[in-house]
């Protein structure tokens, strides 16, 4: 549509007046007099550097910190035995820069403490998950340090991570708390499922190749019948005595257990014999790992473990 010359002249006057007013606007009444300051405000905040000993804890940190964290998980290969991991110089470099470090503790990942000391980083907030759990070794026994299979401990860990992140970045404290709450709500749903398994199958005997899943099986009310000498030898990478192996195999030939929970990351000839014995006698085998499988997050991983236990016990 064509504009008349009179209307066009009026528009031109209006534009000229507007430009004049903009030119007279005092500094501070609109755009900053310091363009560099505007650039600093517009720049995104620097992500909080966090090092986690395994991708289990790295995933939980990312869930709570979201895009406000930059997480390095030292052990992340699901095919690797975490007990035999040897840290690298890259690990030490990342630890030297970390504001927060999440380690399992309980002797599981001692290399983190050693390398953190060597890095010269004395200001990092170190979260020891075994300490968070409050668990201690039973009288005359050894601590089961695999606390990531204990759902209540992971809820306490979420709060601890949220608080640590808030100390570094107080402006985002509310976001961290809300993310932790959502994570704990999902844990509560999983806990309700383990309670149902306990109600339906409490007291059911099972076997394990090592203590990794025991917090989860105990929450489901299942009773571990594995000779302690067998699971401890496997965990320590030691040879199982012929008598102990024979006693363990007898659990399956005599159908004294209803399922075998098998750690894929510490498989060897003797654990393979146990697995084969279970399969030969049609006893369900539930495979577990110590680190997150590729493409899974913590909640999805634990959900799959609970699903597998439920399926095995319902056969």
Coordinates of C-alpha atoms in Angstrom, one line a residue, residues 20-286:
X20 CA 17.2 13.1 18.9
X21 CA 15.7 11.8 22.2
X22 CA 17.8 8.6 22.1
X23 CA 20.9 10.8 21.6
X24 CA 19.9 12.8 24.7
X25 CA 19.3 9.8 26.9
X26 CA 21.6 9.9 29.9
X27 CA 24.1 7.1 30.5
X28 CA 22.7 4.5 32.9
X29 CA 19.1 5.2 31.8
X30 CA 19.2 2.5 29.1
X31 CA 22.2 0.9 27.6
X32 CA 25.3 0.8 29.8
X33 CA 27.9 3.4 29.2
X34 CA 30.5 0.6 29.5
X35 CA 30.0 -1.9 26.6
X36 CA 32.5 -4.2 28.1
X37 CA 30.4 -4.4 31.3
X38 CA 27.4 -5.4 29.1
X39 CA 29.5 -8.1 27.6
X40 CA 30.5 -9.5 31.0
X41 CA 26.9 -9.7 32.1
X42 CA 25.8 -11.4 28.9
X43 CA 28.5 -14.1 29.2
X44 CA 27.3 -17.5 30.5
X45 CA 28.5 -18.5 33.9
X46 CA 31.5 -20.8 34.1
X47 CA 30.4 -24.4 34.8
X48 CA 31.5 -25.9 38.2
X49 CA 34.3 -28.4 37.6
X50 CA 33.5 -31.7 39.3
X51 CA 35.5 -35.0 39.3
X52 CA 33.7 -38.3 40.2
X53 CA 35.5 -41.5 40.6
X54 CA 32.9 -43.4 38.6
X55 CA 30.2 -42.5 36.1
X56 CA 27.6 -43.6 38.6
X57 CA 28.4 -40.6 40.7
X58 CA 29.1 -38.5 37.7
X59 CA 25.6 -39.1 36.4
X60 CA 24.0 -38.1 39.7
X61 CA 26.1 -34.9 39.8
X62 CA 24.9 -34.0 36.3
X63 CA 21.3 -34.8 37.2
X64 CA 21.5 -32.3 40.1
X65 CA 23.8 -29.7 38.6
X66 CA 22.4 -29.9 35.0
X67 CA 24.2 -27.3 32.8
X68 CA 25.9 -25.7 35.7
X69 CA 28.4 -28.5 36.1
X70 CA 31.3 -29.8 34.0
X71 CA 31.8 -33.4 35.2
X72 CA 34.7 -35.8 34.6
X73 CA 34.0 -39.4 35.5
X74 CA 37.3 -41.2 36.0
X75 CA 36.0 -44.8 35.6
X76 CA 33.3 -45.1 32.9
X77 CA 34.0 -48.2 30.9
X78 CA 31.4 -50.9 31.7
X79 CA 33.8 -53.6 30.5
X80 CA 36.5 -52.6 33.0
X81 CA 37.0 -54.0 36.4
X82 CA 37.1 -50.9 38.7
X83 CA 39.2 -52.7 41.3
X84 CA 42.1 -52.9 38.9
X85 CA 41.9 -49.3 37.5
X86 CA 45.1 -47.4 37.3
X87 CA 44.7 -43.6 37.2
X88 CA 46.4 -41.4 34.7
X89 CA 48.1 -38.0 34.6
X90 CA 45.0 -36.6 33.0
X91 CA 43.1 -37.7 36.1
X92 CA 45.5 -35.8 38.3
X93 CA 45.1 -32.7 36.1
X94 CA 41.3 -32.8 36.3
X95 CA 41.6 -33.2 40.1
X96 CA 43.8 -30.2 40.4
X97 CA 41.0 -28.0 38.9
X98 CA 38.0 -29.6 40.6
X99 CA 35.8 -27.6 43.0
X100 CA 34.0 -30.7 44.1
X101 CA 35.2 -34.3 44.1
X102 CA 32.9 -37.3 44.6
X103 CA 34.6 -40.6 45.6
X104 CA 33.1 -43.8 46.8
X105 CA 35.4 -44.4 49.8
X106 CA 35.7 -47.5 51.8
X107 CA 38.9 -48.6 50.0
X108 CA 37.1 -48.8 46.7
X109 CA 38.8 -45.8 44.9
X110 CA 41.8 -44.9 47.2
X111 CA 43.6 -43.5 44.1
X112 CA 41.4 -40.5 44.2
X113 CA 42.7 -39.4 47.6
X114 CA 46.3 -40.1 46.6
X115 CA 46.1 -38.1 43.4
X116 CA 44.2 -35.3 45.0
X117 CA 47.0 -34.8 47.5
X118 CA 49.6 -34.9 44.8
X119 CA 47.7 -32.4 42.7
X120 CA 48.1 -29.7 45.3
X121 CA 44.3 -29.0 45.4
X122 CA 43.5 -28.6 49.0
X123 CA 40.4 -26.5 48.6
X124 CA 38.1 -29.1 46.8
X125 CA 35.0 -30.2 48.6
X126 CA 35.5 -34.0 48.8
X127 CA 32.3 -36.0 49.2
X128 CA 33.0 -39.5 50.4
X129 CA 29.9 -41.6 49.7
X130 CA 30.6 -44.3 52.3
X131 CA 30.9 -41.6 54.9
X132 CA 27.6 -40.1 53.6
X133 CA 26.0 -43.6 54.0
X134 CA 26.9 -44.0 57.6
X135 CA 27.6 -47.6 57.0
X136 CA 30.4 -49.4 58.9
X137 CA 31.8 -52.9 58.9
X138 CA 29.9 -55.5 60.9
X139 CA 31.5 -56.9 64.0
X140 CA 34.2 -59.3 62.8
X141 CA 33.4 -58.7 59.2
X142 CA 34.2 -56.4 56.3
X143 CA 32.4 -53.3 55.0
X144 CA 30.5 -53.7 51.8
X145 CA 31.6 -50.6 50.1
X146 CA 29.3 -50.9 47.1
X147 CA 27.0 -48.3 48.5
X148 CA 25.6 -47.0 45.2
X149 CA 23.3 -50.1 45.3
X150 CA 21.7 -48.7 48.5
X151 CA 18.9 -46.4 47.4
X152 CA 18.5 -44.4 50.7
X153 CA 22.3 -43.6 50.6
X154 CA 21.8 -42.2 47.1
X155 CA 19.1 -39.9 48.4
X156 CA 21.4 -38.6 51.1
X157 CA 24.1 -38.2 48.5
X158 CA 21.8 -36.1 46.4
X159 CA 21.3 -33.6 49.3
X160 CA 25.1 -33.5 49.9
X161 CA 25.8 -32.8 46.3
X162 CA 23.1 -30.1 46.1
X163 CA 24.6 -28.4 49.2
X164 CA 28.2 -28.6 47.8
X165 CA 27.1 -27.0 44.5
X166 CA 25.2 -24.3 46.3
X167 CA 28.3 -23.3 48.2
X168 CA 30.1 -22.8 45.0
X169 CA 27.2 -21.1 43.2
X170 CA 24.7 -19.7 45.7
X171 CA 22.6 -18.0 43.0
X172 CA 21.6 -21.5 41.7
X173 CA 20.9 -23.1 45.1
X174 CA 17.2 -23.3 44.5
X175 CA 17.7 -25.1 41.2
X176 CA 20.1 -27.6 42.8
X177 CA 17.6 -28.3 45.6
X178 CA 14.7 -28.8 43.2
X179 CA 16.7 -31.2 41.0
X180 CA 17.8 -33.2 44.1
X181 CA 14.2 -33.4 45.2
X182 CA 13.1 -34.7 41.8
X183 CA 15.8 -37.3 41.9
X184 CA 14.9 -38.4 45.4
X185 CA 11.2 -38.7 44.4
X186 CA 12.3 -41.2 41.7
X187 CA 14.4 -43.1 44.2
X188 CA 11.3 -43.3 46.5
X189 CA 9.3 -44.9 43.7
X190 CA 12.1 -47.5 43.2
X191 CA 12.2 -48.1 47.0
X192 CA 8.5 -48.8 46.9
X193 CA 9.1 -51.4 44.3
X194 CA 11.8 -53.1 46.3
X195 CA 9.3 -53.1 49.3
X196 CA 6.8 -54.9 47.1
X197 CA 9.3 -57.5 46.1
X198 CA 10.2 -58.0 49.8
X199 CA 6.5 -58.5 50.6
X200 CA 6.1 -61.1 47.8
X201 CA 9.5 -62.8 48.0
X202 CA 11.0 -62.0 51.4
X203 CA 13.3 -64.8 52.6
X204 CA 14.0 -66.2 49.2
X205 CA 17.6 -67.6 49.0
X206 CA 19.9 -66.3 46.3
X207 CA 23.6 -66.5 45.4
X208 CA 25.9 -63.8 44.2
X209 CA 29.4 -63.9 42.6
X210 CA 30.5 -61.0 44.9
X211 CA 29.0 -58.5 47.3
X212 CA 28.3 -55.8 44.8
X213 CA 24.5 -56.1 44.7
X214 CA 23.9 -57.1 48.3
X215 CA 22.3 -53.7 49.5
X216 CA 19.7 -54.1 46.7
X217 CA 19.0 -57.8 47.3
X218 CA 18.7 -57.2 51.0
X219 CA 16.3 -54.3 50.4
X220 CA 14.2 -56.8 48.5
X221 CA 14.3 -59.2 51.4
X222 CA 16.4 -61.8 49.7
X223 CA 18.9 -64.0 51.7
X224 CA 22.4 -64.5 50.4
X225 CA 23.5 -68.2 50.6
X226 CA 26.9 -67.8 48.9
X227 CA 29.9 -69.1 50.9
X228 CA 31.6 -65.9 52.1
X229 CA 35.0 -67.3 51.1
X230 CA 33.8 -67.5 47.4
X231 CA 32.5 -64.0 47.0
X232 CA 35.4 -62.4 49.0
X233 CA 38.0 -64.2 46.8
X234 CA 36.3 -63.1 43.6
X235 CA 36.1 -59.5 44.9
X236 CA 39.8 -59.5 45.8
X237 CA 40.8 -61.2 42.6
X238 CA 42.1 -64.3 44.4
X239 CA 41.9 -67.9 43.5
X240 CA 38.9 -69.8 45.0
X241 CA 39.8 -73.0 46.8
X242 CA 38.4 -76.2 45.3
X243 CA 36.4 -76.9 48.4
X244 CA 34.8 -73.4 48.4
X245 CA 34.0 -73.7 44.7
X246 CA 32.4 -77.1 45.2
X247 CA 30.2 -75.8 48.0
X248 CA 29.2 -72.9 45.8
X249 CA 28.3 -75.1 42.8
X250 CA 26.2 -77.3 45.1
X251 CA 23.8 -74.4 45.7
X252 CA 22.6 -74.8 42.1
X253 CA 22.7 -78.6 41.6
X254 CA 20.7 -78.9 44.8
X255 CA 18.4 -76.0 43.9
X256 CA 19.2 -74.3 47.2
X257 CA 18.8 -70.9 45.7
X258 CA 16.2 -69.3 43.4
X259 CA 18.5 -66.9 41.5
X260 CA 22.2 -66.0 40.9
X261 CA 23.2 -62.3 40.8
X262 CA 26.3 -62.2 38.6
X263 CA 28.7 -59.3 38.3
X264 CA 29.7 -59.0 34.7
X265 CA 32.7 -56.8 35.4
X266 CA 34.7 -59.3 37.5
X267 CA 34.0 -62.4 35.4
X268 CA 36.6 -65.2 35.4
X269 CA 36.8 -69.0 34.9
X270 CA 35.4 -69.7 38.4
X271 CA 32.5 -67.3 38.2
X272 CA 31.8 -68.6 34.7
X273 CA 31.6 -72.1 36.1
X274 CA 29.1 -70.9 38.7
X275 CA 27.0 -69.1 36.1
X276 CA 27.0 -72.2 33.9
X277 CA 25.9 -74.4 36.8
X278 CA 23.0 -72.0 37.4
X279 CA 22.0 -72.1 33.7
X280 CA 22.3 -75.8 33.5
X281 CA 19.8 -76.2 36.4
X282 CA 17.5 -73.5 35.0
X283 CA 18.1 -71.1 37.8
X284 CA 17.7 -67.5 36.6
X285 CA 20.9 -65.4 36.3
X286 CA 20.6 -61.6 36.9

